[in-house]
PDB file of C-alpha atoms in Angstrom:
ATOM      1  CA  MET A   9     140.432 157.430  -1.872  1.00 85.00           C
ATOM      2  CA  ASP A  10     143.132 155.639  -1.419  1.00 92.00           C
ATOM      3  CA  LEU A  11     144.513 154.981   1.899  1.00 95.00           C
ATOM      4  CA  VAL A  12     147.208 153.182   3.687  1.00 96.00           C
ATOM      5  CA  LEU A  13     146.950 151.030   7.267  1.00 97.00           C
ATOM      6  CA  GLY A  14     149.964 151.843   9.525  1.00 96.00           C
ATOM      7  CA  ILE A  15     150.700 149.906  12.568  1.00 96.00           C
ATOM      8  CA  ASP A  16     152.949 151.253  15.014  1.00 92.00           C
ATOM      9  CA  LEU A  17     153.270 147.495  17.163  1.00 93.00           C
ATOM     10  CA  GLY A  18     155.349 148.473  20.667  1.00 86.00           C
ATOM     11  CA  GLY A  19     156.088 146.599  23.234  1.00 80.00           C
ATOM     12  CA  THR A  20     152.436 147.507  25.467  1.00 83.00           C
ATOM     13  CA  PHE A  21     150.513 148.907  22.635  1.00 90.00           C
ATOM     14  CA  THR A  22     149.530 148.448  19.060  1.00 95.00           C
ATOM     15  CA  LYS A  23     148.250 151.794  17.731  1.00 94.00           C
ATOM     16  CA  ILE A  24     146.986 151.170  14.043  1.00 96.00           C
ATOM     17  CA  GLY A  25     145.187 153.904  11.857  1.00 95.00           C
ATOM     18  CA  LEU A  26     143.650 154.242   8.291  1.00 96.00           C
ATOM     19  CA  VAL A  27     145.377 157.491   6.867  1.00 94.00           C
ATOM     20  CA  THR A  28     145.811 159.662   3.197  1.00 93.00           C
ATOM     21  CA  LYS A  29     149.108 160.477   1.230  1.00 89.00           C
ATOM     22  CA  GLU A  30     148.534 163.665   2.766  1.00 89.00           C
ATOM     23  CA  GLY A  31     149.060 161.887   6.144  1.00 89.00           C
ATOM     24  CA  GLU A  32     145.604 162.733   7.226  1.00 91.00           C
ATOM     25  CA  VAL A  33     144.069 159.842   9.960  1.00 92.00           C
ATOM     26  CA  LYS A  34     141.348 159.057   9.084  1.00 94.00           C
ATOM     27  CA  ALA A  35     139.888 156.198  11.767  1.00 95.00           C
ATOM     28  CA  PHE A  36     142.606 154.801  14.260  1.00 95.00           C
ATOM     29  CA  THR A  37     142.483 152.451  17.022  1.00 95.00           C
ATOM     30  CA  GLU A  38     144.781 150.815  19.680  1.00 95.00           C
ATOM     31  CA  PHE A  39     144.571 147.648  21.336  1.00 96.00           C
ATOM     32  CA  GLU A  40     147.252 145.552  23.694  1.00 95.00           C
ATOM     33  CA  THR A  41     150.049 143.840  21.818  1.00 95.00           C
ATOM     34  CA  GLY A  42     150.356 140.908  23.903  1.00 94.00           C
ATOM     35  CA  GLY A  43     154.228 139.829  23.609  1.00 92.00           C
ATOM     36  CA  LYS A  44     154.251 137.833  26.359  1.00 92.00           C
ATOM     37  CA  GLU A  45     151.235 135.542  24.812  1.00 95.00           C
ATOM     38  CA  SER A  46     151.002 133.841  21.180  1.00 95.00           C
ATOM     39  CA  PHE A  47     151.846 135.661  17.592  1.00 96.00           C
ATOM     40  CA  GLU A  48     148.356 133.640  16.265  1.00 96.00           C
ATOM     41  CA  LEU A  49     146.522 135.977  19.027  1.00 97.00           C
ATOM     42  CA  PHE A  50     148.340 139.258  18.291  1.00 97.00           C
ATOM     43  CA  LEU A  51     147.377 138.658  14.041  1.00 97.00           C
ATOM     44  CA  GLU A  52     143.614 137.984  15.373  1.00 97.00           C
ATOM     45  CA  ARG A  53     143.260 141.285  17.400  1.00 97.00           C
ATOM     46  CA  LEU A  54     145.196 143.115  14.476  1.00 98.00           C
ATOM     47  CA  ALA A  55     141.870 141.524  12.505  1.00 97.00           C
ATOM     48  CA  LYS A  56     139.938 142.394  15.035  1.00 97.00           C
ATOM     49  CA  ALA A  57     140.935 146.492  15.184  1.00 97.00           C
ATOM     50  CA  TYR A  58     141.123 146.456  11.726  1.00 97.00           C
ATOM     51  CA  SER A  59     137.574 145.770  11.346  1.00 95.00           C
ATOM     52  CA  LEU A  60     136.527 148.419  13.463  1.00 95.00           C
ATOM     53  CA  ILE A  61     137.983 151.399  11.853  1.00 95.00           C
ATOM     54  CA  SER A  62     137.422 150.653   8.462  1.00 93.00           C
ATOM     55  CA  ASN A  63     134.014 150.879   9.890  1.00 91.00           C
ATOM     56  CA  GLU A  64     134.642 154.231  10.158  1.00 91.00           C
ATOM     57  CA  VAL A  65     135.778 155.156   6.533  1.00 89.00           C
ATOM     58  CA  SER A  66     133.785 155.447   3.430  1.00 79.00           C
ATOM     59  CA  LYS A  67     133.158 152.620   2.154  1.00 82.00           C
ATOM     60  CA  ASP A  68     134.380 154.484  -1.169  1.00 83.00           C
ATOM     61  CA  TYR A  69     138.333 154.220  -0.047  1.00 90.00           C
ATOM     62  CA  LYS A  70     140.638 151.359  -1.597  1.00 93.00           C
ATOM     63  CA  LEU A  71     143.408 149.910   1.156  1.00 95.00           C
ATOM     64  CA  VAL A  72     146.745 150.268  -1.358  1.00 95.00           C
ATOM     65  CA  GLY A  73     148.875 148.820   1.123  1.00 96.00           C
ATOM     66  CA  ILE A  74     150.346 148.504   4.924  1.00 97.00           C
ATOM     67  CA  GLY A  75     153.331 149.961   6.869  1.00 96.00           C
ATOM     68  CA  ILE A  76     154.711 148.481  10.127  1.00 96.00           C
ATOM     69  CA  GLY A  77     156.988 149.805  12.288  1.00 92.00           C
ATOM     70  CA  ALA A  78     158.035 146.905  15.109  1.00 91.00           C
ATOM     71  CA  PRO A  79     160.796 146.481  17.302  1.00 86.00           C
ATOM     72  CA  ASN A  80     163.331 144.295  15.850  1.00 87.00           C
ATOM     73  CA  ALA A  81     161.883 144.120  12.395  1.00 91.00           C
ATOM     74  CA  ASN A  82     163.753 143.663   9.512  1.00 91.00           C
ATOM     75  CA  HIS A  83     163.334 145.590   6.243  1.00 89.00           C
ATOM     76  CA  HIS A  84     164.821 143.320   3.865  1.00 90.00           C
ATOM     77  CA  SER A  85     163.155 140.345   5.318  1.00 93.00           C
ATOM     78  CA  GLY A  86     160.409 141.273   6.286  1.00 94.00           C
ATOM     79  CA  CYS A  87     160.600 139.609   9.888  1.00 96.00           C
ATOM     80  CA  MET A  88     160.938 140.452  13.625  1.00 96.00           C
ATOM     81  CA  GLU A  89     164.279 139.347  14.234  1.00 93.00           C
ATOM     82  CA  HIS A  90     165.204 137.654  18.114  1.00 90.00           C
ATOM     83  CA  PRO A  91     162.662 140.543  19.923  1.00 87.00           C
ATOM     84  CA  PRO A  92     163.787 141.127  23.275  1.00 80.00           C
ATOM     85  CA  ASN A  93     160.173 141.947  24.228  1.00 79.00           C
ATOM     86  CA  PHE A  94     157.953 139.893  23.209  1.00 91.00           C
ATOM     87  CA  ARG A  95     157.775 135.625  23.259  1.00 92.00           C
ATOM     88  CA  TRP A  96     156.892 135.042  19.344  1.00 96.00           C
ATOM     89  CA  GLY A  97     159.743 133.522  18.637  1.00 94.00           C
ATOM     90  CA  ASP A  98     162.876 134.131  17.680  1.00 94.00           C
ATOM     91  CA  ILE A  99     162.280 135.254  13.742  1.00 96.00           C
ATOM     92  CA  VAL A 100     158.434 136.036  13.693  1.00 97.00           C
ATOM     93  CA  PRO A 101     157.338 136.487   9.851  1.00 97.00           C
ATOM     94  CA  LEU A 102     155.237 139.813  10.362  1.00 97.00           C
ATOM     95  CA  ALA A 103     154.872 140.958   7.013  1.00 97.00           C
ATOM     96  CA  GLU A 104     154.094 137.640   5.157  1.00 97.00           C
ATOM     97  CA  LYS A 105     151.790 136.894   7.893  1.00 97.00           C
ATOM     98  CA  VAL A 106     149.911 140.367   7.344  1.00 97.00           C
ATOM     99  CA  LYS A 107     150.095 140.091   3.659  1.00 97.00           C
ATOM    100  CA  VAL A 108     148.369 136.688   3.358  1.00 97.00           C
ATOM    101  CA  GLN A 109     145.787 138.945   6.124  1.00 96.00           C
ATOM    102  CA  PHE A 110     145.120 141.620   4.108  1.00 97.00           C
ATOM    103  CA  GLY A 111     146.257 140.813   0.700  1.00 96.00           C
ATOM    104  CA  VAL A 112     148.116 143.548  -0.207  1.00 96.00           C
ATOM    105  CA  ASP A 113     151.586 144.633   0.045  1.00 95.00           C
ATOM    106  CA  VAL A 114     153.589 145.066   3.288  1.00 96.00           C
ATOM    107  CA  ILE A 115     156.635 147.232   4.085  1.00 94.00           C
ATOM    108  CA  ILE A 116     158.168 146.533   7.550  1.00 93.00           C
ATOM    109  CA  THR A 117     161.023 148.187   9.511  1.00 89.00           C
ATOM    110  CA  ASN A 118     162.209 149.157  13.162  1.00 87.00           C
ATOM    111  CA  ASP A 119     159.508 151.338  14.981  1.00 84.00           C
ATOM    112  CA  ALA A 120     162.010 153.668  15.304  1.00 88.00           C
ATOM    113  CA  ASN A 121     163.269 153.612  12.088  1.00 89.00           C
ATOM    114  CA  ALA A 122     159.644 154.173  10.813  1.00 89.00           C
ATOM    115  CA  ALA A 123     159.465 156.872  13.064  1.00 89.00           C
ATOM    116  CA  ALA A 124     162.238 158.832  11.612  1.00 92.00           C
ATOM    117  CA  ILE A 125     160.345 158.621   8.055  1.00 90.00           C
ATOM    118  CA  GLY A 126     157.420 159.782  10.073  1.00 91.00           C
ATOM    119  CA  GLN A 127     159.456 162.974  11.754  1.00 93.00           C
ATOM    120  CA  LYS A 128     160.739 163.466   7.935  1.00 93.00           C
ATOM    121  CA  GLU A 129     157.450 164.007   6.311  1.00 90.00           C
ATOM    122  CA  TYR A 130     155.090 164.757   9.172  1.00 89.00           C
ATOM    123  CA  GLY A 131     156.915 165.981  12.176  1.00 91.00           C
ATOM    124  CA  VAL A 132     159.896 168.313  14.151  1.00 93.00           C
ATOM    125  CA  ALA A 133     162.331 166.843  11.061  1.00 95.00           C
ATOM    126  CA  ARG A 134     160.384 168.256   7.722  1.00 92.00           C
ATOM    127  CA  GLY A 135     163.351 169.656   5.995  1.00 93.00           C
ATOM    128  CA  MET A 136     165.735 167.952   7.307  1.00 96.00           C
ATOM    129  CA  LYS A 137     168.368 165.804   5.235  1.00 95.00           C
ATOM    130  CA  ASN A 138     171.187 163.871   8.284  1.00 97.00           C
ATOM    131  CA  PHE A 139     169.497 163.296  11.377  1.00 97.00           C
ATOM    132  CA  VAL A 140     169.145 160.830  14.533  1.00 97.00           C
ATOM    133  CA  LEU A 141     165.959 159.408  16.220  1.00 96.00           C
ATOM    134  CA  LEU A 142     165.972 157.843  19.590  1.00 96.00           C
ATOM    135  CA  THR A 143     162.417 156.831  20.851  1.00 91.00           C
ATOM    136  CA  LEU A 144     162.110 156.552  24.756  1.00 91.00           C
ATOM    137  CA  GLY A 145     159.106 153.880  25.001  1.00 85.00           C
ATOM    138  CA  THR A 146     159.266 150.613  26.433  1.00 82.00           C
ATOM    139  CA  GLY A 147     162.388 149.894  24.880  1.00 87.00           C
ATOM    140  CA  LEU A 148     164.865 152.185  23.419  1.00 92.00           C
ATOM    141  CA  GLY A 149     164.573 152.499  19.725  1.00 89.00           C
ATOM    142  CA  GLY A 150     167.193 154.385  16.470  1.00 93.00           C
ATOM    143  CA  GLY A 151     166.408 155.651  13.193  1.00 93.00           C
ATOM    144  CA  ILE A 152     169.185 157.206  11.581  1.00 96.00           C
ATOM    145  CA  VAL A 153     168.261 159.497   8.260  1.00 95.00           C
ATOM    146  CA  VAL A 154     171.136 160.205   6.215  1.00 96.00           C
ATOM    147  CA  LYS A 155     171.217 162.091   2.938  1.00 94.00           C
ATOM    148  CA  GLY A 156     167.036 162.042   3.161  1.00 92.00           C
ATOM    149  CA  LYS A 157     167.002 158.808   3.077  1.00 90.00           C
ATOM    150  CA  LEU A 158     166.776 155.719   6.412  1.00 90.00           C
ATOM    151  CA  LEU A 159     169.809 153.948   7.152  1.00 92.00           C
ATOM    152  CA  HIS A 160     168.763 150.087   7.013  1.00 88.00           C
ATOM    153  CA  GLY A 161     172.496 148.843   6.726  1.00 89.00           C
ATOM    154  CA  ALA A 162     173.663 145.587   5.404  1.00 89.00           C
ATOM    155  CA  TYR A 163     171.567 142.959   7.150  1.00 85.00           C
ATOM    156  CA  GLY A 164     168.325 145.232   7.520  1.00 82.00           C
ATOM    157  CA  MET A 165     168.770 145.906  11.550  1.00 84.00           C
ATOM    158  CA  ALA A 166     171.368 149.248  11.612  1.00 89.00           C
ATOM    159  CA  GLY A 167     169.616 151.795  14.221  1.00 91.00           C
ATOM    160  CA  GLU A 168     169.740 149.846  17.026  1.00 91.00           C
ATOM    161  CA  ILE A 169     171.058 152.556  19.159  1.00 95.00           C
ATOM    162  CA  GLY A 170     169.296 150.448  22.637  1.00 94.00           C
ATOM    163  CA  HIS A 171     171.570 148.059  22.736  1.00 94.00           C
ATOM    164  CA  VAL A 172     175.333 149.367  22.442  1.00 96.00           C
ATOM    165  CA  ASN A 173     177.248 149.622  26.045  1.00 97.00           C
ATOM    166  CA  VAL A 174     176.774 152.287  28.513  1.00 97.00           C
ATOM    167  CA  LYS A 175     178.060 150.252  31.180  1.00 95.00           C
ATOM    168  CA  LEU A 176     179.928 147.290  31.936  1.00 93.00           C
ATOM    169  CA  ASP A 177     178.545 144.526  33.643  1.00 93.00           C
ATOM    170  CA  GLY A 178     175.937 146.494  34.179  1.00 96.00           C
ATOM    171  CA  ARG A 179     171.976 145.840  34.492  1.00 97.00           C
ATOM    172  CA  LEU A 180     170.596 142.789  32.647  1.00 97.00           C
ATOM    173  CA  CYS A 181     168.509 144.073  29.039  1.00 94.00           C
ATOM    174  CA  ASN A 182     166.021 142.427  27.592  1.00 88.00           C
ATOM    175  CA  CYS A 183     168.460 141.543  25.302  1.00 88.00           C
ATOM    176  CA  GLY A 184     170.722 138.894  26.922  1.00 92.00           C
ATOM    177  CA  LEU A 185     173.792 141.260  27.335  1.00 96.00           C
ATOM    178  CA  HIS A 186     174.345 143.118  30.480  1.00 97.00           C
ATOM    179  CA  GLY A 187     174.774 147.495  30.313  1.00 97.00           C
ATOM    180  CA  CYS A 188     172.779 147.990  27.818  1.00 98.00           C
ATOM    181  CA  LEU A 189     171.735 151.711  26.581  1.00 98.00           C
ATOM    182  CA  GLU A 190     168.151 150.481  26.773  1.00 96.00           C
ATOM    183  CA  ALA A 191     168.177 149.218  30.562  1.00 97.00           C
ATOM    184  CA  TYR A 192     169.009 153.062  31.440  1.00 98.00           C
ATOM    185  CA  ALA A 193     166.871 155.078  29.196  1.00 97.00           C
ATOM    186  CA  SER A 194     163.944 153.568  28.377  1.00 94.00           C
ATOM    187  CA  ALA A 195     160.783 153.540  29.755  1.00 91.00           C
ATOM    188  CA  THR A 196     161.904 150.165  31.570  1.00 93.00           C
ATOM    189  CA  GLY A 197     165.302 151.360  32.507  1.00 96.00           C
ATOM    190  CA  VAL A 198     163.868 154.478  34.259  1.00 97.00           C
ATOM    191  CA  LYS A 199     161.347 152.122  35.928  1.00 97.00           C
ATOM    192  CA  ARG A 200     164.214 150.208  37.376  1.00 97.00           C
ATOM    193  CA  THR A 201     166.232 153.513  38.680  1.00 98.00           C
ATOM    194  CA  VAL A 202     163.001 154.371  40.540  1.00 97.00           C
ATOM    195  CA  PHE A 203     163.380 151.140  42.023  1.00 97.00           C
ATOM    196  CA  LYS A 204     166.975 151.236  42.669  1.00 96.00           C
ATOM    197  CA  PHE A 205     166.654 155.148  44.771  1.00 97.00           C
ATOM    198  CA  LEU A 206     163.468 154.102  46.834  1.00 96.00           C
ATOM    199  CA  ALA A 207     165.346 151.044  47.936  1.00 96.00           C
ATOM    200  CA  GLU A 208     168.353 153.642  49.079  1.00 96.00           C
ATOM    201  CA  TRP A 209     166.327 156.710  50.047  1.00 94.00           C
ATOM    202  CA  GLN A 210     164.475 157.090  53.003  1.00 93.00           C
ATOM    203  CA  VAL A 211     162.541 159.903  51.392  1.00 93.00           C
ATOM    204  CA  ASP A 212     158.396 160.418  50.951  1.00 93.00           C
ATOM    205  CA  SER A 213     157.463 159.803  47.257  1.00 95.00           C
ATOM    206  CA  PRO A 214     154.121 158.617  45.778  1.00 94.00           C
ATOM    207  CA  LEU A 215     155.513 156.553  43.903  1.00 96.00           C
ATOM    208  CA  ARG A 216     156.407 154.042  46.974  1.00 96.00           C
ATOM    209  CA  LYS A 217     152.376 153.047  46.495  1.00 95.00           C
ATOM    210  CA  VAL A 218     153.337 151.604  43.155  1.00 95.00           C
ATOM    211  CA  SER A 219     153.699 148.514  42.099  1.00 95.00           C
ATOM    212  CA  TYR A 220     156.994 147.606  39.889  1.00 95.00           C
ATOM    213  CA  ASP A 221     154.068 146.232  37.132  1.00 92.00           C
ATOM    214  CA  GLU A 222     151.893 149.120  37.317  1.00 94.00           C
ATOM    215  CA  MET A 223     154.487 152.034  36.900  1.00 94.00           C
ATOM    216  CA  THR A 224     154.203 153.432  33.642  1.00 90.00           C
ATOM    217  CA  GLY A 225     157.400 156.220  32.371  1.00 89.00           C
ATOM    218  CA  VAL A 226     154.926 158.829  32.259  1.00 87.00           C
ATOM    219  CA  MET A 227     153.686 158.074  35.562  1.00 92.00           C
ATOM    220  CA  ILE A 228     157.374 158.736  36.582  1.00 94.00           C
ATOM    221  CA  ALA A 229     157.634 161.692  34.160  1.00 92.00           C
ATOM    222  CA  GLU A 230     154.444 163.090  36.064  1.00 93.00           C
ATOM    223  CA  ALA A 231     155.734 162.629  39.360  1.00 94.00           C
ATOM    224  CA  ALA A 232     158.645 164.446  38.719  1.00 94.00           C
ATOM    225  CA  LEU A 233     157.029 167.093  36.939  1.00 92.00           C
ATOM    226  CA  GLN A 234     155.046 167.309  40.056  1.00 94.00           C
ATOM    227  CA  GLY A 235     158.079 167.902  42.250  1.00 95.00           C
ATOM    228  CA  ASP A 236     159.058 163.621  43.278  1.00 96.00           C
ATOM    229  CA  PRO A 237     162.173 163.332  44.107  1.00 96.00           C
ATOM    230  CA  ILE A 238     162.905 159.974  43.657  1.00 97.00           C
ATOM    231  CA  ALA A 239     161.410 160.558  40.014  1.00 96.00           C
ATOM    232  CA  ILE A 240     163.876 164.128  39.321  1.00 96.00           C
ATOM    233  CA  GLN A 241     166.959 161.857  40.532  1.00 97.00           C
ATOM    234  CA  ALA A 242     165.764 158.961  38.365  1.00 97.00           C
ATOM    235  CA  PHE A 243     165.839 161.745  35.269  1.00 97.00           C
ATOM    236  CA  GLU A 244     169.227 163.767  36.196  1.00 97.00           C
ATOM    237  CA  TYR A 245     170.724 159.872  36.607  1.00 98.00           C
ATOM    238  CA  THR A 246     169.154 158.567  32.911  1.00 97.00           C
ATOM    239  CA  GLY A 247     169.701 162.224  31.261  1.00 97.00           C
ATOM    240  CA  ASP A 248     173.547 161.800  32.534  1.00 98.00           C
ATOM    241  CA  ILE A 249     174.082 158.218  30.392  1.00 98.00           C
ATOM    242  CA  LEU A 250     171.956 159.452  28.059  1.00 98.00           C
ATOM    243  CA  GLY A 251     173.945 162.588  27.048  1.00 97.00           C
ATOM    244  CA  ASN A 252     177.122 161.131  26.876  1.00 97.00           C
ATOM    245  CA  LYS A 253     175.587 158.339  24.705  1.00 97.00           C
ATOM    246  CA  LEU A 254     174.020 161.193  22.334  1.00 97.00           C
ATOM    247  CA  ALA A 255     177.664 162.659  22.028  1.00 97.00           C
ATOM    248  CA  ASP A 256     178.803 159.264  20.783  1.00 96.00           C
ATOM    249  CA  ILE A 257     176.236 159.752  18.099  1.00 97.00           C
ATOM    250  CA  ALA A 258     177.206 162.934  17.217  1.00 96.00           C
ATOM    251  CA  ALA A 259     181.288 161.886  16.201  1.00 95.00           C
ATOM    252  CA  TYR A 260     179.272 159.480  14.387  1.00 94.00           C
ATOM    253  CA  PHE A 261     177.083 161.146  12.450  1.00 95.00           C
ATOM    254  CA  ASP A 262     177.238 164.928  12.978  1.00 94.00           C
ATOM    255  CA  PRO A 263     173.639 165.031  12.822  1.00 96.00           C
ATOM    256  CA  GLU A 264     171.500 168.544  11.973  1.00 95.00           C
ATOM    257  CA  ALA A 265     169.240 167.147  15.235  1.00 96.00           C
ATOM    258  CA  ILE A 266     169.099 164.311  17.971  1.00 97.00           C
ATOM    259  CA  ILE A 267     164.703 163.659  18.455  1.00 96.00           C
ATOM    260  CA  LEU A 268     163.526 162.070  21.009  1.00 95.00           C
ATOM    261  CA  ALA A 269     160.503 160.173  20.891  1.00 91.00           C
ATOM    262  CA  GLY A 270     158.334 158.205  23.112  1.00 86.00           C
ATOM    263  CA  GLY A 271     156.601 158.300  27.070  1.00 83.00           C
ATOM    264  CA  LEU A 272     160.311 159.865  28.754  1.00 88.00           C
ATOM    265  CA  THR A 273     159.730 162.742  27.240  1.00 90.00           C
ATOM    266  CA  LYS A 274     157.359 163.915  28.883  1.00 87.00           C
ATOM    267  CA  ALA A 275     159.618 164.443  31.340  1.00 90.00           C
ATOM    268  CA  GLY A 276     160.407 167.652  29.390  1.00 91.00           C
ATOM    269  CA  ASP A 277     163.359 169.631  30.402  1.00 94.00           C
ATOM    270  CA  ILE A 278     163.253 167.585  33.817  1.00 94.00           C
ATOM    271  CA  LEU A 279     165.014 164.479  31.112  1.00 95.00           C
ATOM    272  CA  LEU A 280     166.301 167.018  28.261  1.00 95.00           C
ATOM    273  CA  ASN A 281     168.227 169.300  30.801  1.00 96.00           C
ATOM    274  CA  PRO A 282     170.951 166.445  32.139  1.00 97.00           C
ATOM    275  CA  THR A 283     170.876 165.211  28.845  1.00 97.00           C
ATOM    276  CA  LYS A 284     171.862 168.261  27.729  1.00 95.00           C
ATOM    277  CA  LYS A 285     174.693 168.965  29.867  1.00 95.00           C
ATOM    278  CA  SER A 286     175.792 165.559  29.529  1.00 96.00           C
ATOM    279  CA  MET A 287     176.047 165.514  26.267  1.00 96.00           C
ATOM    280  CA  ASN A 288     177.891 168.860  26.016  1.00 94.00           C
ATOM    281  CA  LYS A 289     180.563 167.269  28.734  1.00 95.00           C
ATOM    282  CA  ASN A 290     181.597 164.712  26.895  1.00 96.00           C
ATOM    283  CA  ILE A 291     180.924 165.476  23.356  1.00 95.00           C
ATOM    284  CA  PHE A 292     184.184 166.313  21.102  1.00 94.00           C
ATOM    285  CA  VAL A 293     185.036 169.938  20.766  1.00 92.00           C
ATOM    286  CA  ALA A 294     184.210 170.444  17.346  1.00 91.00           C
ATOM    287  CA  TYR A 295     180.818 168.925  17.727  1.00 90.00           C
ATOM    288  CA  ARG A 296     179.742 170.718  20.828  1.00 86.00           C
ATOM    289  CA  ASN A 297     177.001 173.623  20.700  1.00 82.00           C
ATOM    290  CA  LYS A 298     176.126 172.795  17.257  1.00 83.00           C
ATOM    291  CA  GLN A 299     173.643 169.723  17.675  1.00 84.00           C
ATOM    292  CA  ASN A 300     170.288 170.089  18.524  1.00 91.00           C
ATOM    293  CA  ILE A 301     167.978 167.823  20.650  1.00 94.00           C
ATOM    294  CA  LEU A 302     164.558 168.475  19.844  1.00 94.00           C
ATOM    295  CA  ILE A 303     161.551 166.547  21.256  1.00 93.00           C
ATOM    296  CA  SER A 304     159.366 164.877  19.133  1.00 91.00           C
ATOM    297  CA  LYS A 305     155.567 166.766  18.883  1.00 86.00           C
ATOM    298  CA  MET A 306     154.368 163.478  17.695  1.00 80.00           C
ATOM    299  CA  SER A 307     151.903 161.490  20.080  1.00 68.00           C
ATOM    300  CA  GLY A 308     148.446 159.403  19.896  1.00 66.00           C
ATOM    301  CA  GLN A 309     147.805 159.118  16.830  1.00 70.00           C
ATOM    302  CA  ASP A 310     150.301 160.436  14.997  1.00 76.00           C
ATOM    303  CA  ALA A 311     152.078 156.945  16.289  1.00 78.00           C
ATOM    304  CA  VAL A 312     151.256 155.364  13.083  1.00 90.00           C
ATOM    305  CA  LEU A 313     152.397 158.377  10.580  1.00 92.00           C
ATOM    306  CA  GLY A 314     155.757 156.769  10.588  1.00 90.00           C
ATOM    307  CA  ALA A 315     154.138 153.730   9.041  1.00 91.00           C
ATOM    308  CA  VAL A 316     152.054 155.120   6.616  1.00 93.00           C
ATOM    309  CA  ALA A 317     155.247 157.261   5.510  1.00 90.00           C
ATOM    310  CA  LEU A 318     157.637 154.687   5.215  1.00 88.00           C
ATOM    311  CA  PHE A 319     154.716 152.901   2.446  1.00 90.00           C
ATOM    312  CA  TRP A 320     154.082 156.343   0.507  1.00 85.00           C
ATOM    313  CA  ASN A 321     158.345 156.931   0.266  1.00 78.00           C
ATOM    314  CA  GLU A 322     158.725 153.598  -0.803  1.00 76.00           C
ATOM    315  CA  LYS A 323     156.065 152.273  -2.997  1.00 66.00           C
ATOM    316  CA  VAL A 324     153.975 154.831  -4.073  1.00 50.00           C
TER     317      VAL A 324
END
C-alpha cells in the first residue's frame, strides 16, 4: 500500500496524515508547530508525530513521498522564505531537512497553494480549471489555479494575496509592511478588530472576558453566531475590506470561483454576506454576478489532503 505523508504546517498547529492516492486518510494527528521556538524542535515534534501515526496503519505500507504546505514556502527552492509568523530564520530549508529525516522525496509549496490543489482534487473545486483560494487562518494565504495548474510564478512565490495593501499607512503586519490584507482579514486581523471595538464601544460582550492571547478566530465566529454585537460588527468590518479585494481578484483572474477556507469561515453568512455586498459594490460591471464565492467544506483531517494532492500531482 503506497502512502504519502501530508503535512499542513500552520502558524499555530501542524497537521499530518498518511493518505492514499484516492484521498483516504489512514492515520492522522496534529501538534503545536512552535513557530516562535526553534526549527530543530519542530523537526523533533514531526518525527514523534510520524512515529505515532505510522503505528496506526498496516505494516505493509510504503511511504512513497511527502507533500508539505507551509507559509511562505517556495516551490522552486524548497525553503520557507521570510515567514512572518515564525522565528526559524529568514530562509528555512524545510524540504531538504525533511528529506534527510525521512529518506523520501519531498515537495513543498505555499500552504494555500497546497490547499488549492486539495480543493481541486477532493473538494468544492472538483471539475474547475480556474479558481482562487484564500485561507483565512492565523495569517491569510492565497492559491491560484489557472488552466488546472497551480500558478507558482517566476520565483515560486505567486499567490501571496495576504500581503496586498488595503489601507495606506494601515495596521502593521507581521511581514513588516503596513496595511496588508492579512492584518485585517485573518484570524489575527479580526481579533485586532474585536479589541478595537471593545475599546471604543460600551456594550456587553462575552469576548471582554477573553485575553488577547487566548482569543481565536473560531471563538469570535462562534460569538457572532450567538448574536454578540462586537463579533458581528467585526465581521461586517472584515467583510467590507475582504470583498473589496475579491473584486480586484475577479479583475485579475476572472475565476470560476473564489473559495474561502479556514477558521473564520465558521461564521458562515455573517462573514459571507458583507463580503459579497462589498465585492458587488466594488467590482467592474463586466464581472458582476458572475463570480461565485464558495466556502470550503474541508476541515480537520482534510487539511492534509492539499499537501498529499500536491505530491500525487507532481511526482506520480
